[in-house]
mmCIF file of C-alpha atoms in Angstrom:
data_model
loop_
_atom_site.group_PDB
_atom_site.id
_atom_site.type_symbol
_atom_site.label_atom_id
_atom_site.label_comp_id
_atom_site.label_asym_id
_atom_site.label_seq_id
_atom_site.Cartn_x
_atom_site.Cartn_y
_atom_site.Cartn_z
ATOM 1 C CA MET A 1 -8.918 13.877 15.076
ATOM 2 C CA SER A 2 -6.309 12.953 12.512
ATOM 3 C CA TRP A 3 -6.525 9.502 10.908
ATOM 4 C CA LEU A 4 -2.920 9.002 11.978
ATOM 5 C CA ILE A 5 -3.846 9.475 15.627
ATOM 6 C CA ILE A 6 -6.844 7.161 15.310
ATOM 7 C CA ALA A 7 -4.761 4.486 13.605
ATOM 8 C CA SER A 8 -1.979 4.825 16.179
ATOM 9 C CA CYS A 9 -4.380 4.425 19.099
ATOM 10 C CA VAL A 10 -6.088 1.364 17.633
ATOM 11 C CA ILE A 11 -2.813 -0.305 16.649
ATOM 12 C CA LEU A 12 -1.367 0.413 20.098
ATOM 13 C CA CYS A 13 -4.340 -1.263 21.774
ATOM 14 C CA CYS A 14 -4.117 -4.349 19.565
ATOM 15 C CA SER A 15 -0.387 -4.949 19.372
ATOM 16 C CA PHE A 16 0.860 -6.220 22.698
ATOM 17 C CA SER A 17 -0.263 -9.817 22.325
ATOM 18 C CA SER A 18 1.562 -13.125 22.343
ATOM 19 C CA PHE A 19 2.193 -14.406 18.851
ATOM 20 C CA PHE A 20 0.103 -17.544 19.342
ATOM 21 C CA ARG A 21 -2.910 -15.369 20.152
ATOM 22 C CA LEU A 22 -2.667 -13.202 17.054
ATOM 23 C CA GLU A 23 -4.687 -15.690 15.032
ATOM 24 C CA LYS A 24 -7.577 -15.428 17.480
ATOM 25 C CA LEU A 25 -7.391 -11.634 17.429
ATOM 26 C CA GLY A 26 -7.771 -11.428 13.642
ATOM 27 C CA ALA A 27 -4.415 -12.127 11.977
ATOM 28 C CA LEU A 28 -4.460 -12.943 8.280
ATOM 29 C CA LYS A 29 -4.597 -16.722 7.772
ATOM 30 C CA TRP A 30 -5.397 -18.200 4.395
ATOM 31 C CA ASP A 31 -7.524 -21.169 5.440
ATOM 32 C CA LYS A 32 -9.595 -19.009 7.808
ATOM 33 C CA VAL A 33 -10.336 -16.533 5.022
ATOM 34 C CA VAL A 34 -11.074 -19.104 2.310
ATOM 35 C CA HIS A 35 -12.650 -21.996 4.209
ATOM 36 C CA GLY A 36 -13.761 -20.284 7.413
ATOM 37 C CA ASN A 37 -15.798 -17.457 5.857
ATOM 38 C CA GLN A 38 -13.614 -14.917 7.668
ATOM 39 C CA ALA A 39 -12.871 -12.411 4.926
ATOM 40 C CA TRP A 40 -12.779 -9.692 7.594
ATOM 41 C CA ARG A 41 -9.253 -10.882 8.411
ATOM 42 C CA LEU A 42 -8.090 -9.113 5.239
ATOM 43 C CA ILE A 43 -8.726 -5.861 7.129
ATOM 44 C CA THR A 44 -8.242 -6.714 10.815
ATOM 45 C CA CYS A 45 -4.715 -8.053 10.272
ATOM 46 C CA ILE A 46 -3.363 -4.541 9.688
ATOM 47 C CA TRP A 47 -4.218 -3.516 13.257
ATOM 48 C CA LEU A 48 -2.072 -6.253 14.817
ATOM 49 C CA HIS A 49 1.685 -6.374 15.389
ATOM 50 C CA ALA A 50 4.078 -9.093 16.486
ATOM 51 C CA GLY A 51 5.864 -7.022 19.122
ATOM 52 C CA VAL A 52 6.947 -3.615 20.371
ATOM 53 C CA ILE A 53 9.772 -3.153 17.834
ATOM 54 C CA HIS A 54 7.416 -4.126 15.017
ATOM 55 C CA LEU A 55 4.895 -1.583 16.268
ATOM 56 C CA LEU A 56 7.404 1.255 16.704
ATOM 57 C CA ALA A 57 8.893 0.733 13.247
ATOM 58 C CA ASN A 58 5.484 0.998 11.625
ATOM 59 C CA MET A 59 4.450 3.979 13.745
ATOM 60 C CA LEU A 60 7.577 5.943 12.839
ATOM 61 C CA SER A 61 7.023 5.185 9.166
ATOM 62 C CA LEU A 62 3.385 6.203 9.472
ATOM 63 C CA ILE A 63 4.346 9.519 11.049
ATOM 64 C CA PHE A 64 7.055 10.458 8.538
ATOM 65 C CA ILE A 65 5.189 9.343 5.426
ATOM 66 C CA GLY A 66 1.540 9.787 6.295
ATOM 67 C CA ILE A 67 1.489 13.264 7.810
ATOM 68 C CA ARG A 68 2.602 15.020 4.627
ATOM 69 C CA LEU A 69 0.028 13.228 2.498
ATOM 70 C CA GLU A 70 -2.780 13.819 4.970
ATOM 71 C CA GLN A 71 -1.984 17.513 5.216
ATOM 72 C CA GLN A 72 -2.163 17.858 1.445
ATOM 73 C CA PHE A 73 -5.085 15.584 0.593
ATOM 74 C CA GLY A 74 -7.061 15.110 3.816
ATOM 75 C CA PHE A 75 -8.342 12.232 5.913
ATOM 76 C CA ASN A 76 -11.044 10.971 3.561
ATOM 77 C CA THR A 77 -8.695 10.589 0.610
ATOM 78 C CA LEU A 78 -6.197 8.471 2.550
ATOM 79 C CA SER A 79 -8.627 6.285 4.499
ATOM 80 C CA VAL A 80 -9.180 3.804 1.630
ATOM 81 C CA PRO A 81 -5.492 3.123 0.833
ATOM 82 C CA PHE A 82 -4.886 2.213 4.477
ATOM 83 C CA CYS A 83 -6.533 -1.194 3.952
ATOM 84 C CA SER A 84 -4.547 -2.600 1.031
ATOM 85 C CA GLY A 85 -2.030 -5.400 0.452
ATOM 86 C CA SER A 86 -3.754 -8.279 2.229
ATOM 87 C CA VAL A 87 -5.167 -9.962 -0.873
ATOM 88 C CA LEU A 88 -1.785 -10.582 -2.523
ATOM 89 C CA SER A 89 -0.338 -11.704 0.793
ATOM 90 C CA SER A 90 -3.055 -14.323 1.324
ATOM 91 C CA LEU A 91 -2.585 -15.648 -2.212
ATOM 92 C CA PHE A 92 1.094 -16.422 -1.661
ATOM 93 C CA ILE A 93 1.469 -16.982 2.091
ATOM 94 C CA GLN A 94 -0.851 -19.828 3.033
ATOM 95 C CA ARG A 95 1.013 -21.769 5.739
ATOM 96 C CA SER A 96 1.525 -19.049 8.313
ATOM 97 C CA ILE A 97 -0.178 -15.940 9.640
ATOM 98 C CA SER A 98 0.494 -12.344 8.654
ATOM 99 C CA VAL A 99 0.006 -9.158 10.670
ATOM 100 C CA ALA A 100 0.840 -5.425 10.624
ATOM 101 C CA ALA A 101 0.161 -2.300 8.593
ATOM 102 C CA SER A 102 3.334 -2.595 6.525
ATOM 103 C CA GLY A 103 1.347 -3.148 3.335
ATOM 104 C CA ALA A 104 -0.558 0.072 3.942
ATOM 105 C CA LEU A 105 2.674 1.922 4.699
ATOM 106 C CA PHE A 106 4.189 0.763 1.419
ATOM 107 C CA GLY A 107 0.914 1.888 -0.097
ATOM 108 C CA LEU A 108 1.679 5.401 1.102
ATOM 109 C CA LEU A 109 4.999 5.218 -0.757
ATOM 110 C CA GLY A 110 3.078 4.141 -3.834
ATOM 111 C CA LEU A 111 0.738 7.093 -3.399
ATOM 112 C CA MET A 112 3.676 9.478 -3.158
ATOM 113 C CA LEU A 113 5.190 8.110 -6.363
ATOM 114 C CA SER A 114 1.991 8.235 -8.422
ATOM 115 C CA GLU A 115 1.139 11.676 -7.025
ATOM 116 C CA LEU A 116 4.507 12.945 -8.213
ATOM 117 C CA LEU A 117 4.056 11.413 -11.665
ATOM 118 C CA THR A 118 0.466 12.486 -12.277
ATOM 119 C CA ASN A 119 1.165 16.055 -11.089
ATOM 120 C CA TRP A 120 4.565 16.187 -12.787
ATOM 121 C CA THR A 121 4.113 19.562 -14.484
ATOM 122 C CA ILE A 122 3.486 21.535 -11.290
ATOM 123 C CA TYR A 123 6.626 20.424 -9.444
ATOM 124 C CA THR A 124 10.131 21.878 -9.396
ATOM 125 C CA ASN A 125 13.192 19.666 -8.802
ATOM 126 C CA LYS A 126 11.011 16.744 -9.881
ATOM 127 C CA ALA A 127 13.857 14.611 -11.219
ATOM 128 C CA THR A 128 15.630 14.783 -7.855
ATOM 129 C CA ALA A 129 12.394 13.965 -6.023
ATOM 130 C CA LEU A 130 11.727 11.006 -8.342
ATOM 131 C CA ILE A 131 15.229 9.553 -7.913
ATOM 132 C CA THR A 132 15.135 9.966 -4.116
ATOM 133 C CA LEU A 133 11.708 8.382 -3.794
ATOM 134 C CA THR A 134 12.626 5.512 -6.101
ATOM 135 C CA VAL A 135 15.766 4.730 -4.085
ATOM 136 C CA ILE A 136 13.755 4.716 -0.833
ATOM 137 C CA ILE A 137 11.163 2.363 -2.339
ATOM 138 C CA VAL A 138 13.754 -0.031 -3.771
ATOM 139 C CA ILE A 139 15.698 -0.216 -0.492
ATOM 140 C CA ASN A 140 12.566 -0.901 1.544
ATOM 141 C CA LEU A 141 11.291 -3.547 -0.865
ATOM 142 C CA ALA A 142 14.734 -5.168 -0.911
ATOM 143 C CA MET A 143 14.588 -5.525 2.876
ATOM 144 C CA GLY A 144 11.481 -7.631 2.353
ATOM 145 C CA ILE A 145 13.518 -10.544 1.001
ATOM 146 C CA LEU A 146 14.666 -11.277 4.552
ATOM 147 C CA PRO A 147 12.984 -14.295 6.189
ATOM 148 C CA HIS A 148 9.828 -13.812 8.277
ATOM 149 C CA VAL A 149 8.928 -10.630 6.379
ATOM 150 C CA ASP A 150 5.678 -10.555 4.400
ATOM 151 C CA ASN A 151 6.981 -8.809 1.305
ATOM 152 C CA PHE A 152 3.885 -9.816 -0.666
ATOM 153 C CA ALA A 153 1.841 -7.492 1.547
ATOM 154 C CA HIS A 154 4.417 -4.763 0.883
ATOM 155 C CA ILE A 155 4.283 -5.298 -2.886
ATOM 156 C CA GLY A 156 0.488 -5.605 -2.940
ATOM 157 C CA GLY A 157 0.026 -2.443 -0.899
ATOM 158 C CA PHE A 158 2.530 -0.536 -3.013
ATOM 159 C CA LEU A 159 1.056 -1.557 -6.382
ATOM 160 C CA THR A 160 -2.554 -1.032 -5.301
ATOM 161 C CA ASP A 161 -1.999 2.440 -3.928
ATOM 162 C CA PHE A 162 0.382 3.399 -6.726
ATOM 163 C CA LEU A 163 -2.543 2.912 -9.113
ATOM 164 C CA LEU A 164 -5.008 4.459 -6.687
ATOM 165 C CA GLY A 165 -2.903 7.623 -6.514
ATOM 166 C CA PHE A 166 -3.593 8.334 -10.187
ATOM 167 C CA VAL A 167 -7.311 8.290 -9.342
ATOM 168 C CA LEU A 168 -7.403 10.129 -6.007
ATOM 169 C CA LEU A 169 -4.493 12.570 -6.018
ATOM 170 C CA LEU A 170 -4.915 14.655 -9.150
ATOM 171 C CA ARG A 171 -4.048 18.322 -8.684
ATOM 172 C CA PRO A 172 -5.482 21.121 -10.866
ATOM 173 C CA GLN A 173 -3.047 23.048 -13.029
ATOM 174 C CA PHE A 174 -1.818 26.486 -11.932
ATOM 175 C CA GLY A 175 -3.773 28.210 -14.687
ATOM 176 C CA TRP A 176 -7.018 26.695 -13.429
ATOM 177 C CA VAL A 177 -6.314 27.618 -9.812
ATOM 178 C CA GLY A 178 -5.691 31.262 -10.698
ATOM 179 C CA ARG A 179 -8.553 31.623 -13.192
ATOM 180 C CA LYS A 180 -10.561 33.948 -10.894
ATOM 181 C CA HIS A 181 -7.869 36.597 -11.189
ATOM 182 C CA LEU A 182 -7.804 36.579 -14.993
ATOM 183 C CA PRO A 183 -9.463 39.375 -16.966
ATOM 184 C CA ALA A 184 -12.816 38.717 -18.611
ATOM 185 C CA GLY A 185 -12.521 36.862 -21.889
ATOM 186 C CA ALA A 186 -9.089 35.457 -21.100
ATOM 187 C CA CYS A 187 -8.373 31.888 -22.143
ATOM 188 C CA VAL A 188 -8.755 29.582 -19.157
ATOM 189 C CA THR A 189 -6.469 26.576 -18.784
ATOM 190 C CA SER A 190 -8.226 23.224 -18.430
ATOM 191 C CA LYS A 191 -8.360 21.872 -14.894
ATOM 192 C CA HIS A 192 -6.223 18.813 -15.664
ATOM 193 C CA LYS A 193 -3.803 17.759 -18.361
ATOM 194 C CA ALA A 194 -4.763 15.109 -20.913
ATOM 195 C CA TYR A 195 -2.092 12.727 -19.596
ATOM 196 C CA GLN A 196 -3.639 12.920 -16.101
ATOM 197 C CA TYR A 197 -6.954 11.660 -17.451
ATOM 198 C CA LEU A 198 -5.130 8.951 -19.395
ATOM 199 C CA PHE A 199 -3.318 7.777 -16.248
ATOM 200 C CA LEU A 200 -6.627 7.829 -14.359
ATOM 201 C CA VAL A 201 -8.407 5.606 -16.896
ATOM 202 C CA ILE A 202 -5.534 3.114 -17.142
ATOM 203 C CA ALA A 203 -5.189 2.943 -13.350
ATOM 204 C CA MET A 204 -8.940 2.372 -12.873
ATOM 205 C CA VAL A 205 -8.947 -0.483 -15.393
ATOM 206 C CA LEU A 206 -5.908 -2.149 -13.800
ATOM 207 C CA LEU A 207 -7.298 -1.711 -10.273
ATOM 208 C CA ILE A 208 -10.671 -3.238 -11.078
ATOM 209 C CA ALA A 209 -9.148 -6.082 -13.102
ATOM 210 C CA GLY A 210 -6.452 -6.792 -10.506
ATOM 211 C CA PHE A 211 -8.756 -6.806 -7.488
ATOM 212 C CA THR A 212 -11.364 -8.899 -9.276
ATOM 213 C CA LEU A 213 -8.787 -11.455 -10.379
ATOM 214 C CA GLY A 214 -7.139 -11.530 -6.947
ATOM 215 C CA LEU A 215 -10.384 -12.026 -5.029
ATOM 216 C CA VAL A 216 -11.631 -14.703 -7.452
ATOM 217 C CA MET A 217 -8.363 -16.621 -7.136
ATOM 218 C CA LEU A 218 -8.360 -16.226 -3.356
ATOM 219 C CA PHE A 219 -11.882 -17.490 -2.725
ATOM 220 C CA ARG A 220 -11.425 -20.327 -5.206
ATOM 221 C CA GLY A 221 -8.627 -21.495 -2.936
ATOM 222 C CA GLU A 222 -5.846 -21.092 -5.492
ATOM 223 C CA ASN A 223 -2.192 -20.770 -4.584
ATOM 224 C CA GLY A 224 -0.364 -17.900 -6.242
ATOM 225 C CA HIS A 225 2.824 -19.948 -6.461
ATOM 226 C CA ASP A 226 1.085 -22.368 -8.857
ATOM 227 C CA HIS A 227 0.891 -19.522 -11.378
ATOM 228 C CA CYS A 228 4.285 -17.963 -10.648
ATOM 229 C CA SER A 229 7.102 -20.408 -9.917
ATOM 230 C CA TRP A 230 9.695 -17.709 -9.164
ATOM 231 C CA CYS A 231 7.540 -15.381 -7.055
ATOM 232 C CA HIS A 232 8.732 -16.929 -3.781
ATOM 233 C CA TYR A 233 11.994 -15.049 -4.311
ATOM 234 C CA LEU A 234 10.084 -11.778 -3.936
ATOM 235 C CA SER A 235 9.492 -12.530 -0.266
ATOM 236 C CA CYS A 236 12.556 -14.505 0.777
ATOM 237 C CA VAL A 237 15.886 -15.237 -0.894
ATOM 238 C CA PRO A 238 17.798 -18.139 0.743
ATOM 239 C CA THR A 239 21.443 -17.541 1.597
ATOM 240 C CA SER A 240 24.161 -19.276 3.591
ATOM 241 C CA LYS A 241 22.951 -17.311 6.648
ATOM 242 C CA TRP A 242 19.288 -18.371 6.546
ATOM 243 C CA HIS A 243 16.836 -20.587 4.722
ATOM 244 C CA CYS A 244 13.314 -19.759 3.661
ATOM 245 C CA GLY A 245 11.577 -23.085 4.241
ATOM 246 C CA ASN A 246 7.991 -23.299 2.976
#
């Protein structure tokens, strides 16, 4: 069974709950994670939604974005990125709860972008694809500045899986794929380009350093806003129509 079907079934079963009960069901809440020894909330929160519209929006995004990636790279490759974004969210949102798989869905956009970049030489119309994907990402991230939207989960999921894509989604070059049909003694193209290995190493270093730093800060009880005074604008920008509060 496809990971998309499994995820859809589990999310469907866990979504139709009153908001005040979401905390009991496993929503992400900073003090529960840090002081209540409930680190499992970093994962369980992605299976919960705040209502039917919230659920349907995420399911449609999951279908349109996830199916193409799963068909190309398989279930096992995409199972890890599905659980990303919660660490950054819990560092910056500490006075309310957070739910939904939006961080993982933005992670899929990050995977698509890094997959395009690391496999750049095998694509046609790549400039058009890059511009289109970048516009989609910017528009969706910009919508996260509305109130009551956890844009830190979106950003965390996107950045994590953008880096992870350089590690998991490398494609062999055409010359390597067709090497069996070459005559004996013919020069065989290397499986991957040098820049792909460079991206892989840089991404691995940044992933390990970022996750280590994030988890250390989280379980030390630090507030991300103490280290970044302007970061609150990434999740909510006050206007004459609404205020962001705390």
